[in-house]
Amino acid sequence: MVKKSFIYVVVFLCTAALVFTDLILTEEASRRYPFIWTLTLIPSIIIINRYPKWRVIIGVGVFFSFVKYITVLAQNIHPGSIECKGLVLDSIINWSILLTVGYFIRKSHILLKKVEDLTITDTLTGIYNRRYFDMYMEKTIPFSKMSNSPLTFLMLDIDHFKKINDSYGHPCGDEALKHTSTIIKSCVRPSDAFVRLGGEEFGVVMPNTDVVEGLIIAERIRKAVEQSDYTYNNEQIHFTISIGLSSYNGEQVEQFIEKSDHALYQAKKNGRNQVVVNR
């Protein structure tokens, strides 16, 4: 809603200002200052920079060109062949500038998006990393407090992961991490934040989710990993995960995470391959 409002306000104000300026000019002045409509490039570039999409680039170009010709016709000006050629040439120049600037703005935004994705994505598994997790929690915790909505956090760890690395090698361990992350991702919801916290440890932040619902999802994940088939170099390797679950009760972020960490430690202490809840 804010994005649409921004476009409408910029387009309306700039269009109104240019049309008003052009209308109060005399015919002689309009011919003397044909560059007045080149100022449409300013709002066009502002909008394109905010929304670097081709439909926006072409859309603002078409809109301002349409307004320009309608304004000229509304003044009952009958330009000669020279004026017509100048009008068309001016439009071609404006469009050339607009498309060129739009191309480079769009390209820079795509590259910037790729860089941003790399900084918050785990390169091995393709899921979000610890940096994204910290940023997400900074926003989610205040929202949970303000809306008084439940928030649940799962901390997951592959059982005896060191044995997998020692017995089959680190490449096997890497594939096991990918395998596990794929299974967990298929079990969580689009609204949940699934991250790799580091090593063989994963985390799932579940907004608007109480302990009961969180426990159901945690058990679903645990069973899915336990029952999955993981084969490396034609050898089937069986492994499980332990999960610590906690619910947010107004504590600091570090304490909230620590609650799940303690629950995870207890799950491993109790024999692994289970879910422990720390309310």
PDB file of C-alpha atoms in Angstrom:
ATOM      1  CA  MET A   1       0.000   0.000   0.000  1.00  0.00           C
ATOM      2  CA  VAL A   2       2.840   2.384   0.855  1.00  0.00           C
ATOM      3  CA  LYS A   3       4.594   1.562  -2.424  1.00  0.00           C
ATOM      4  CA  LYS A   4       1.519   2.329  -4.513  1.00  0.00           C
ATOM      5  CA  SER A   5       0.875   5.540  -2.598  1.00  0.00           C
ATOM      6  CA  PHE A   6       4.450   6.673  -3.245  1.00  0.00           C
ATOM      7  CA  ILE A   7       4.070   6.166  -7.010  1.00  0.00           C
ATOM      8  CA  TYR A   8       0.725   7.950  -7.138  1.00  0.00           C
ATOM      9  CA  VAL A   9       1.964  10.958  -5.152  1.00  0.00           C
ATOM     10  CA  VAL A  10       5.150  11.407  -7.209  1.00  0.00           C
ATOM     11  CA  VAL A  11       3.332  11.012 -10.526  1.00  0.00           C
ATOM     12  CA  PHE A  12       0.495  13.339  -9.540  1.00  0.00           C
ATOM     13  CA  LEU A  13       2.677  16.140  -8.171  1.00  0.00           C
ATOM     14  CA  CYS A  14       5.183  16.074 -11.025  1.00  0.00           C
ATOM     15  CA  THR A  15       2.498  15.802 -13.690  1.00  0.00           C
ATOM     16  CA  ALA A  16       0.469  18.631 -12.190  1.00  0.00           C
ATOM     17  CA  ALA A  17       3.550  20.866 -11.911  1.00  0.00           C
ATOM     18  CA  LEU A  18       4.666  20.256 -15.493  1.00  0.00           C
ATOM     19  CA  VAL A  19       1.196  20.610 -17.016  1.00  0.00           C
ATOM     20  CA  PHE A  20       0.570  23.827 -15.080  1.00  0.00           C
ATOM     21  CA  THR A  21       3.947  25.255 -16.111  1.00  0.00           C
ATOM     22  CA  ASP A  22       3.415  24.390 -19.747  1.00  0.00           C
ATOM     23  CA  LEU A  23      -0.125  25.803 -19.804  1.00  0.00           C
ATOM     24  CA  ILE A  24       0.856  29.200 -18.393  1.00  0.00           C
ATOM     25  CA  LEU A  25       3.630  29.581 -20.937  1.00  0.00           C
ATOM     26  CA  THR A  26       2.790  31.363 -24.153  1.00  0.00           C
ATOM     27  CA  GLU A  27       3.086  29.555 -27.462  1.00  0.00           C
ATOM     28  CA  GLU A  28       6.300  31.406 -28.172  1.00  0.00           C
ATOM     29  CA  ALA A  29       7.704  30.495 -24.765  1.00  0.00           C
ATOM     30  CA  SER A  30       6.721  26.845 -25.219  1.00  0.00           C
ATOM     31  CA  ARG A  31       8.701  26.738 -28.441  1.00  0.00           C
ATOM     32  CA  ARG A  32      11.615  28.528 -26.831  1.00  0.00           C
ATOM     33  CA  TYR A  33      11.730  26.147 -23.859  1.00  0.00           C
ATOM     34  CA  PRO A  34      10.890  22.690 -25.298  1.00  0.00           C
ATOM     35  CA  PHE A  35      13.119  21.110 -22.664  1.00  0.00           C
ATOM     36  CA  ILE A  36      10.474  21.718 -19.983  1.00  0.00           C
ATOM     37  CA  TRP A  37       9.068  18.207 -20.548  1.00  0.00           C
ATOM     38  CA  THR A  38      12.532  16.708 -20.193  1.00  0.00           C
ATOM     39  CA  LEU A  39      12.025  17.337 -16.488  1.00  0.00           C
ATOM     40  CA  THR A  40       9.730  14.283 -16.518  1.00  0.00           C
ATOM     41  CA  LEU A  41      12.941  12.276 -16.428  1.00  0.00           C
ATOM     42  CA  ILE A  42      13.411  13.296 -12.780  1.00  0.00           C
ATOM     43  CA  PRO A  43      10.236  11.668 -11.375  1.00  0.00           C
ATOM     44  CA  SER A  44      10.635   8.786 -13.826  1.00  0.00           C
ATOM     45  CA  ILE A  45      14.123   7.988 -12.532  1.00  0.00           C
ATOM     46  CA  ILE A  46      12.957   8.327  -8.900  1.00  0.00           C
ATOM     47  CA  ILE A  47      10.170   5.797  -9.502  1.00  0.00           C
ATOM     48  CA  ILE A  48      12.400   3.430 -11.499  1.00  0.00           C
ATOM     49  CA  ASN A  49      15.072   3.529  -8.811  1.00  0.00           C
ATOM     50  CA  ARG A  50      12.468   2.486  -6.247  1.00  0.00           C
ATOM     51  CA  TYR A  51      10.811  -0.155  -8.443  1.00  0.00           C
ATOM     52  CA  PRO A  52      13.383  -1.353 -11.011  1.00  0.00           C
ATOM     53  CA  LYS A  53      11.074  -3.418 -13.216  1.00  0.00           C
ATOM     54  CA  TRP A  54      10.663  -3.156 -16.976  1.00  0.00           C
ATOM     55  CA  ARG A  55       6.903  -2.738 -16.760  1.00  0.00           C
ATOM     56  CA  VAL A  56       7.473   0.258 -14.466  1.00  0.00           C
ATOM     57  CA  ILE A  57      10.192   1.706 -16.720  1.00  0.00           C
ATOM     58  CA  ILE A  58       8.017   1.472 -19.830  1.00  0.00           C
ATOM     59  CA  GLY A  59       4.873   2.436 -17.931  1.00  0.00           C
ATOM     60  CA  VAL A  60       6.184   5.771 -16.621  1.00  0.00           C
ATOM     61  CA  GLY A  61       7.660   6.563 -20.056  1.00  0.00           C
ATOM     62  CA  VAL A  62       4.349   5.925 -21.808  1.00  0.00           C
ATOM     63  CA  PHE A  63       2.404   7.870 -19.186  1.00  0.00           C
ATOM     64  CA  PHE A  64       4.520  11.033 -19.313  1.00  0.00           C
ATOM     65  CA  SER A  65       4.685  10.939 -23.136  1.00  0.00           C
ATOM     66  CA  PHE A  66       0.894  10.649 -23.243  1.00  0.00           C
ATOM     67  CA  VAL A  67       0.460  13.591 -20.846  1.00  0.00           C
ATOM     68  CA  LYS A  68       2.937  15.651 -22.858  1.00  0.00           C
ATOM     69  CA  TYR A  69       1.099  15.235 -26.187  1.00  0.00           C
ATOM     70  CA  ILE A  70      -2.341  15.672 -24.597  1.00  0.00           C
ATOM     71  CA  THR A  71      -1.165  18.933 -23.016  1.00  0.00           C
ATOM     72  CA  VAL A  72       0.186  20.227 -26.331  1.00  0.00           C
ATOM     73  CA  LEU A  73      -3.063  19.375 -28.140  1.00  0.00           C
ATOM     74  CA  ALA A  74      -5.146  20.921 -25.335  1.00  0.00           C
ATOM     75  CA  GLN A  75      -3.469  24.294 -25.970  1.00  0.00           C
ATOM     76  CA  ASN A  76      -4.834  24.335 -29.539  1.00  0.00           C
ATOM     77  CA  ILE A  77      -1.312  24.779 -30.827  1.00  0.00           C
ATOM     78  CA  HIS A  78      -0.859  23.771 -34.456  1.00  0.00           C
ATOM     79  CA  PRO A  79       2.820  23.118 -34.801  1.00  0.00           C
ATOM     80  CA  GLY A  80       4.417  23.138 -38.203  1.00  0.00           C
ATOM     81  CA  SER A  81       6.523  20.356 -39.618  1.00  0.00           C
ATOM     82  CA  ILE A  82       9.643  21.670 -37.897  1.00  0.00           C
ATOM     83  CA  GLU A  83       7.894  21.832 -34.520  1.00  0.00           C
ATOM     84  CA  CYS A  84       6.478  18.329 -35.016  1.00  0.00           C
ATOM     85  CA  LYS A  85       9.897  16.981 -35.842  1.00  0.00           C
ATOM     86  CA  GLY A  86      11.296  18.718 -32.772  1.00  0.00           C
ATOM     87  CA  LEU A  87       8.544  17.265 -30.592  1.00  0.00           C
ATOM     88  CA  VAL A  88       9.165  13.722 -31.870  1.00  0.00           C
ATOM     89  CA  LEU A  89      12.940  14.122 -31.618  1.00  0.00           C
ATOM     90  CA  ASP A  90      12.607  15.396 -28.066  1.00  0.00           C
ATOM     91  CA  SER A  91      10.500  12.334 -27.184  1.00  0.00           C
ATOM     92  CA  ILE A  92      13.028   9.963 -28.763  1.00  0.00           C
ATOM     93  CA  ILE A  93      15.862  11.547 -26.791  1.00  0.00           C
ATOM     94  CA  ASN A  94      13.878  11.344 -23.544  1.00  0.00           C
ATOM     95  CA  TRP A  95      13.008   7.705 -24.165  1.00  0.00           C
ATOM     96  CA  SER A  96      16.625   6.874 -24.998  1.00  0.00           C
ATOM     97  CA  ILE A  97      17.791   8.435 -21.740  1.00  0.00           C
ATOM     98  CA  LEU A  98      15.000   6.779 -19.767  1.00  0.00           C
ATOM     99  CA  LEU A  99      15.653   3.275 -21.151  1.00  0.00           C
ATOM    100  CA  THR A 100      19.410   3.598 -20.720  1.00  0.00           C
ATOM    101  CA  VAL A 101      19.141   4.819 -17.136  1.00  0.00           C
ATOM    102  CA  GLY A 102      16.431   2.225 -16.428  1.00  0.00           C
ATOM    103  CA  TYR A 103      18.628  -0.572 -17.762  1.00  0.00           C
ATOM    104  CA  PHE A 104      21.568   0.319 -15.520  1.00  0.00           C
ATOM    105  CA  ILE A 105      19.367   0.925 -12.467  1.00  0.00           C
ATOM    106  CA  ARG A 106      17.711  -2.463 -12.964  1.00  0.00           C
ATOM    107  CA  LYS A 107      21.059  -4.179 -13.484  1.00  0.00           C
ATOM    108  CA  SER A 108      22.556  -2.608 -10.342  1.00  0.00           C
ATOM    109  CA  HIS A 109      19.512  -3.616  -8.286  1.00  0.00           C
ATOM    110  CA  ILE A 110      19.776  -7.223  -9.498  1.00  0.00           C
ATOM    111  CA  LEU A 111      23.468  -7.338  -8.566  1.00  0.00           C
ATOM    112  CA  LEU A 112      22.744  -5.730  -5.198  1.00  0.00           C
ATOM    113  CA  LYS A 113      20.005  -8.276  -4.529  1.00  0.00           C
ATOM    114  CA  LYS A 114      22.424 -11.109  -5.312  1.00  0.00           C
ATOM    115  CA  VAL A 115      25.001  -9.669  -2.915  1.00  0.00           C
ATOM    116  CA  GLU A 116      22.364  -9.272  -0.192  1.00  0.00           C
ATOM    117  CA  ASP A 117      21.209 -12.863  -0.722  1.00  0.00           C
ATOM    118  CA  LEU A 118      24.774 -14.112  -0.406  1.00  0.00           C
ATOM    119  CA  THR A 119      25.241 -12.336   2.919  1.00  0.00           C
ATOM    120  CA  ILE A 120      22.159 -13.964   4.484  1.00  0.00           C
ATOM    121  CA  THR A 121      22.279 -17.394   2.809  1.00  0.00           C
ATOM    122  CA  ASP A 122      24.248 -20.455   3.839  1.00  0.00           C
ATOM    123  CA  THR A 123      26.353 -21.442   0.835  1.00  0.00           C
ATOM    124  CA  LEU A 124      26.224 -25.192   1.555  1.00  0.00           C
ATOM    125  CA  THR A 125      22.522 -25.789   2.191  1.00  0.00           C
ATOM    126  CA  GLY A 126      21.015 -22.771   0.441  1.00  0.00           C
ATOM    127  CA  ILE A 127      18.901 -21.828   3.467  1.00  0.00           C
ATOM    128  CA  TYR A 128      19.244 -18.700   5.608  1.00  0.00           C
ATOM    129  CA  ASN A 129      22.317 -18.323   7.814  1.00  0.00           C
ATOM    130  CA  ARG A 130      23.009 -17.047  11.336  1.00  0.00           C
ATOM    131  CA  ARG A 131      23.219 -13.427  10.165  1.00  0.00           C
ATOM    132  CA  TYR A 132      19.681 -13.617   8.789  1.00  0.00           C
ATOM    133  CA  PHE A 133      18.538 -15.310  11.990  1.00  0.00           C
ATOM    134  CA  ASP A 134      19.850 -12.433  14.135  1.00  0.00           C
ATOM    135  CA  MET A 135      18.202  -9.849  11.868  1.00  0.00           C
ATOM    136  CA  TYR A 136      14.929 -11.784  11.845  1.00  0.00           C
ATOM    137  CA  MET A 137      14.822 -12.103  15.624  1.00  0.00           C
ATOM    138  CA  GLU A 138      15.420  -8.362  16.034  1.00  0.00           C
ATOM    139  CA  LYS A 139      12.164  -7.734  14.166  1.00  0.00           C
ATOM    140  CA  THR A 140      10.127 -10.723  15.319  1.00  0.00           C
ATOM    141  CA  ILE A 141      10.594 -10.347  19.080  1.00  0.00           C
ATOM    142  CA  PRO A 142       9.269  -6.742  19.261  1.00  0.00           C
ATOM    143  CA  PHE A 143       6.351  -7.685  17.006  1.00  0.00           C
ATOM    144  CA  SER A 144       5.492 -10.642  19.227  1.00  0.00           C
ATOM    145  CA  LYS A 145       5.533  -8.367  22.272  1.00  0.00           C
ATOM    146  CA  MET A 146       3.422  -5.690  20.622  1.00  0.00           C
ATOM    147  CA  SER A 147       0.821  -8.057  19.189  1.00  0.00           C
ATOM    148  CA  ASN A 148       0.921 -10.404  22.180  1.00  0.00           C
ATOM    149  CA  SER A 149       1.140 -13.339  19.761  1.00  0.00           C
ATOM    150  CA  PRO A 150       2.818 -16.679  20.561  1.00  0.00           C
ATOM    151  CA  LEU A 151       6.317 -17.359  19.283  1.00  0.00           C
ATOM    152  CA  THR A 152       8.086 -20.711  19.281  1.00  0.00           C
ATOM    153  CA  PHE A 153      11.702 -21.537  18.504  1.00  0.00           C
ATOM    154  CA  LEU A 154      13.129 -24.940  17.591  1.00  0.00           C
ATOM    155  CA  MET A 155      16.828 -25.712  17.823  1.00  0.00           C
ATOM    156  CA  LEU A 156      17.779 -28.892  15.947  1.00  0.00           C
ATOM    157  CA  ASP A 157      21.025 -30.852  15.922  1.00  0.00           C
ATOM    158  CA  ILE A 158      22.087 -33.954  13.980  1.00  0.00           C
ATOM    159  CA  ASP A 159      22.884 -36.762  16.403  1.00  0.00           C
ATOM    160  CA  HIS A 160      26.468 -38.122  16.361  1.00  0.00           C
ATOM    161  CA  PHE A 161      27.358 -35.941  13.381  1.00  0.00           C
ATOM    162  CA  LYS A 162      31.056 -36.176  14.210  1.00  0.00           C
ATOM    163  CA  LYS A 163      30.886 -39.936  13.695  1.00  0.00           C
ATOM    164  CA  ILE A 164      29.528 -39.401  10.194  1.00  0.00           C
ATOM    165  CA  ASN A 165      32.455 -37.126   9.344  1.00  0.00           C
ATOM    166  CA  ASP A 166      34.994 -39.439  10.960  1.00  0.00           C
ATOM    167  CA  SER A 167      33.594 -42.620   9.388  1.00  0.00           C
ATOM    168  CA  TYR A 168      32.706 -41.428   5.897  1.00  0.00           C
ATOM    169  CA  GLY A 169      34.562 -38.129   5.466  1.00  0.00           C
ATOM    170  CA  HIS A 170      33.563 -34.491   5.441  1.00  0.00           C
ATOM    171  CA  PRO A 171      32.032 -34.612   1.929  1.00  0.00           C
ATOM    172  CA  CYS A 172      29.587 -37.177   3.287  1.00  0.00           C
ATOM    173  CA  GLY A 173      28.878 -34.887   6.245  1.00  0.00           C
ATOM    174  CA  ASP A 174      28.188 -31.988   3.889  1.00  0.00           C
ATOM    175  CA  GLU A 175      25.730 -34.087   1.907  1.00  0.00           C
ATOM    176  CA  ALA A 176      24.085 -35.177   5.148  1.00  0.00           C
ATOM    177  CA  LEU A 177      23.582 -31.509   6.072  1.00  0.00           C
ATOM    178  CA  LYS A 178      21.996 -30.821   2.670  1.00  0.00           C
ATOM    179  CA  HIS A 179      19.801 -33.907   3.038  1.00  0.00           C
ATOM    180  CA  THR A 180      18.657 -32.862   6.509  1.00  0.00           C
ATOM    181  CA  SER A 181      17.979 -29.257   5.532  1.00  0.00           C
ATOM    182  CA  THR A 182      15.843 -30.433   2.597  1.00  0.00           C
ATOM    183  CA  ILE A 183      13.729 -32.618   4.885  1.00  0.00           C
ATOM    184  CA  ILE A 184      13.288 -29.894   7.518  1.00  0.00           C
ATOM    185  CA  LYS A 185      12.379 -27.334   4.855  1.00  0.00           C
ATOM    186  CA  SER A 186       9.650 -29.638   3.539  1.00  0.00           C
ATOM    187  CA  CYS A 187       8.159 -29.917   7.044  1.00  0.00           C
ATOM    188  CA  VAL A 188       8.077 -26.242   8.065  1.00  0.00           C
ATOM    189  CA  ARG A 189       5.600 -23.645   6.835  1.00  0.00           C
ATOM    190  CA  PRO A 190       6.262 -20.674   4.520  1.00  0.00           C
ATOM    191  CA  SER A 191       5.701 -18.333   7.469  1.00  0.00           C
ATOM    192  CA  ASP A 192       8.474 -20.005   9.491  1.00  0.00           C
ATOM    193  CA  ALA A 193      12.109 -18.871   9.365  1.00  0.00           C
ATOM    194  CA  PHE A 194      14.402 -21.855   8.777  1.00  0.00           C
ATOM    195  CA  VAL A 195      18.127 -21.204   9.271  1.00  0.00           C
ATOM    196  CA  ARG A 196      21.434 -22.959   9.683  1.00  0.00           C
ATOM    197  CA  LEU A 197      22.905 -21.691  12.931  1.00  0.00           C
ATOM    198  CA  GLY A 198      26.299 -23.288  12.351  1.00  0.00           C
ATOM    199  CA  GLY A 199      27.892 -26.710  12.008  1.00  0.00           C
ATOM    200  CA  GLU A 200      25.189 -29.386  12.246  1.00  0.00           C
ATOM    201  CA  GLU A 201      22.820 -27.077  14.127  1.00  0.00           C
ATOM    202  CA  PHE A 202      19.625 -25.660  12.612  1.00  0.00           C
ATOM    203  CA  GLY A 203      16.911 -23.363  13.903  1.00  0.00           C
ATOM    204  CA  VAL A 204      13.246 -22.784  13.089  1.00  0.00           C
ATOM    205  CA  VAL A 205      11.465 -19.648  14.293  1.00  0.00           C
ATOM    206  CA  MET A 206       7.677 -20.052  14.216  1.00  0.00           C
ATOM    207  CA  PRO A 207       5.624 -16.847  14.638  1.00  0.00           C
ATOM    208  CA  ASN A 208       2.000 -17.109  15.785  1.00  0.00           C
ATOM    209  CA  THR A 209       2.677 -20.645  16.987  1.00  0.00           C
ATOM    210  CA  ASP A 210       2.134 -21.954  20.499  1.00  0.00           C
ATOM    211  CA  VAL A 211       3.948 -24.839  22.199  1.00  0.00           C
ATOM    212  CA  VAL A 212       1.346 -27.451  21.254  1.00  0.00           C
ATOM    213  CA  GLU A 213       1.459 -26.623  17.554  1.00  0.00           C
ATOM    214  CA  GLY A 214       5.248 -26.238  17.668  1.00  0.00           C
ATOM    215  CA  LEU A 215       5.580 -29.679  19.245  1.00  0.00           C
ATOM    216  CA  ILE A 216       3.506 -31.232  16.465  1.00  0.00           C
ATOM    217  CA  ILE A 217       5.775 -29.703  13.816  1.00  0.00           C
ATOM    218  CA  ALA A 218       8.922 -30.670  15.742  1.00  0.00           C
ATOM    219  CA  GLU A 219       7.792 -34.301  15.972  1.00  0.00           C
ATOM    220  CA  ARG A 220       6.951 -34.274  12.283  1.00  0.00           C
ATOM    221  CA  ILE A 221      10.492 -33.120  11.500  1.00  0.00           C
ATOM    222  CA  ARG A 222      12.096 -35.659  13.845  1.00  0.00           C
ATOM    223  CA  LYS A 223      10.167 -38.586  12.354  1.00  0.00           C
ATOM    224  CA  ALA A 224      10.807 -37.424   8.784  1.00  0.00           C
ATOM    225  CA  VAL A 225      14.581 -37.380   9.364  1.00  0.00           C
ATOM    226  CA  GLU A 226      14.540 -40.706  11.199  1.00  0.00           C
ATOM    227  CA  GLN A 227      12.568 -42.415   8.432  1.00  0.00           C
ATOM    228  CA  SER A 228      14.467 -40.825   5.543  1.00  0.00           C
ATOM    229  CA  ASP A 229      16.843 -42.730   3.271  1.00  0.00           C
ATOM    230  CA  TYR A 230      20.284 -41.176   2.997  1.00  0.00           C
ATOM    231  CA  THR A 231      22.725 -42.924   0.684  1.00  0.00           C
ATOM    232  CA  TYR A 232      26.341 -41.931   0.128  1.00  0.00           C
ATOM    233  CA  ASN A 233      28.616 -43.846  -2.268  1.00  0.00           C
ATOM    234  CA  ASN A 234      25.999 -46.610  -2.503  1.00  0.00           C
ATOM    235  CA  GLU A 235      25.974 -47.023   1.260  1.00  0.00           C
ATOM    236  CA  GLN A 236      22.854 -46.245   3.277  1.00  0.00           C
ATOM    237  CA  ILE A 237      23.582 -44.161   6.366  1.00  0.00           C
ATOM    238  CA  HIS A 238      21.035 -43.833   9.134  1.00  0.00           C
ATOM    239  CA  PHE A 239      21.013 -40.881  11.488  1.00  0.00           C
ATOM    240  CA  THR A 240      18.561 -38.945  13.651  1.00  0.00           C
ATOM    241  CA  ILE A 241      18.143 -35.458  15.097  1.00  0.00           C
ATOM    242  CA  SER A 242      17.421 -34.027  18.536  1.00  0.00           C
ATOM    243  CA  ILE A 243      15.217 -30.971  18.995  1.00  0.00           C
ATOM    244  CA  GLY A 244      14.886 -28.395  21.753  1.00  0.00           C
ATOM    245  CA  LEU A 245      11.696 -26.315  21.776  1.00  0.00           C
ATOM    246  CA  SER A 246      10.925 -23.149  23.727  1.00  0.00           C
ATOM    247  CA  SER A 247       8.173 -20.544  23.758  1.00  0.00           C
ATOM    248  CA  TYR A 248       8.727 -16.820  24.090  1.00  0.00           C
ATOM    249  CA  ASN A 249       7.632 -15.303  27.401  1.00  0.00           C
ATOM    250  CA  GLY A 250       8.978 -11.755  27.246  1.00  0.00           C
ATOM    251  CA  GLU A 251      12.638 -12.512  27.971  1.00  0.00           C
ATOM    252  CA  GLN A 252      15.641 -11.127  26.094  1.00  0.00           C
ATOM    253  CA  VAL A 253      16.522 -12.662  22.720  1.00  0.00           C
ATOM    254  CA  GLU A 254      19.629 -14.368  24.129  1.00  0.00           C
ATOM    255  CA  GLN A 255      17.606 -15.924  26.952  1.00  0.00           C
ATOM    256  CA  PHE A 256      14.943 -17.103  24.537  1.00  0.00           C
ATOM    257  CA  ILE A 257      17.566 -18.834  22.380  1.00  0.00           C
ATOM    258  CA  GLU A 258      19.248 -20.244  25.473  1.00  0.00           C
ATOM    259  CA  LYS A 259      15.970 -21.887  26.541  1.00  0.00           C
ATOM    260  CA  SER A 260      15.879 -23.914  23.325  1.00  0.00           C
ATOM    261  CA  ASP A 261      19.588 -24.636  23.649  1.00  0.00           C
ATOM    262  CA  HIS A 262      19.047 -26.074  27.132  1.00  0.00           C
ATOM    263  CA  ALA A 263      16.132 -28.154  25.867  1.00  0.00           C
ATOM    264  CA  LEU A 264      18.307 -29.472  23.035  1.00  0.00           C
ATOM    265  CA  TYR A 265      21.056 -30.383  25.512  1.00  0.00           C
ATOM    266  CA  GLN A 266      18.490 -32.239  27.611  1.00  0.00           C
ATOM    267  CA  ALA A 267      17.229 -34.130  24.548  1.00  0.00           C
ATOM    268  CA  LYS A 268      20.749 -35.347  23.819  1.00  0.00           C
ATOM    269  CA  LYS A 269      21.324 -36.185  27.470  1.00  0.00           C
ATOM    270  CA  ASN A 270      18.107 -38.236  27.523  1.00  0.00           C
ATOM    271  CA  GLY A 271      19.286 -40.429  24.654  1.00  0.00           C
ATOM    272  CA  ARG A 272      18.859 -38.292  21.491  1.00  0.00           C
ATOM    273  CA  ASN A 273      16.286 -38.635  18.690  1.00  0.00           C
ATOM    274  CA  GLN A 274      13.612 -36.823  20.667  1.00  0.00           C
ATOM    275  CA  VAL A 275      11.982 -33.454  21.304  1.00  0.00           C
ATOM    276  CA  VAL A 276      12.283 -31.691  24.665  1.00  0.00           C
ATOM    277  CA  VAL A 277      10.170 -28.667  25.553  1.00  0.00           C
ATOM    278  CA  ASN A 278      11.412 -25.812  27.741  1.00  0.00           C
ATOM    279  CA  ARG A 279       8.542 -23.436  28.410  1.00  0.00           C
TER     280      ARG A 279
END
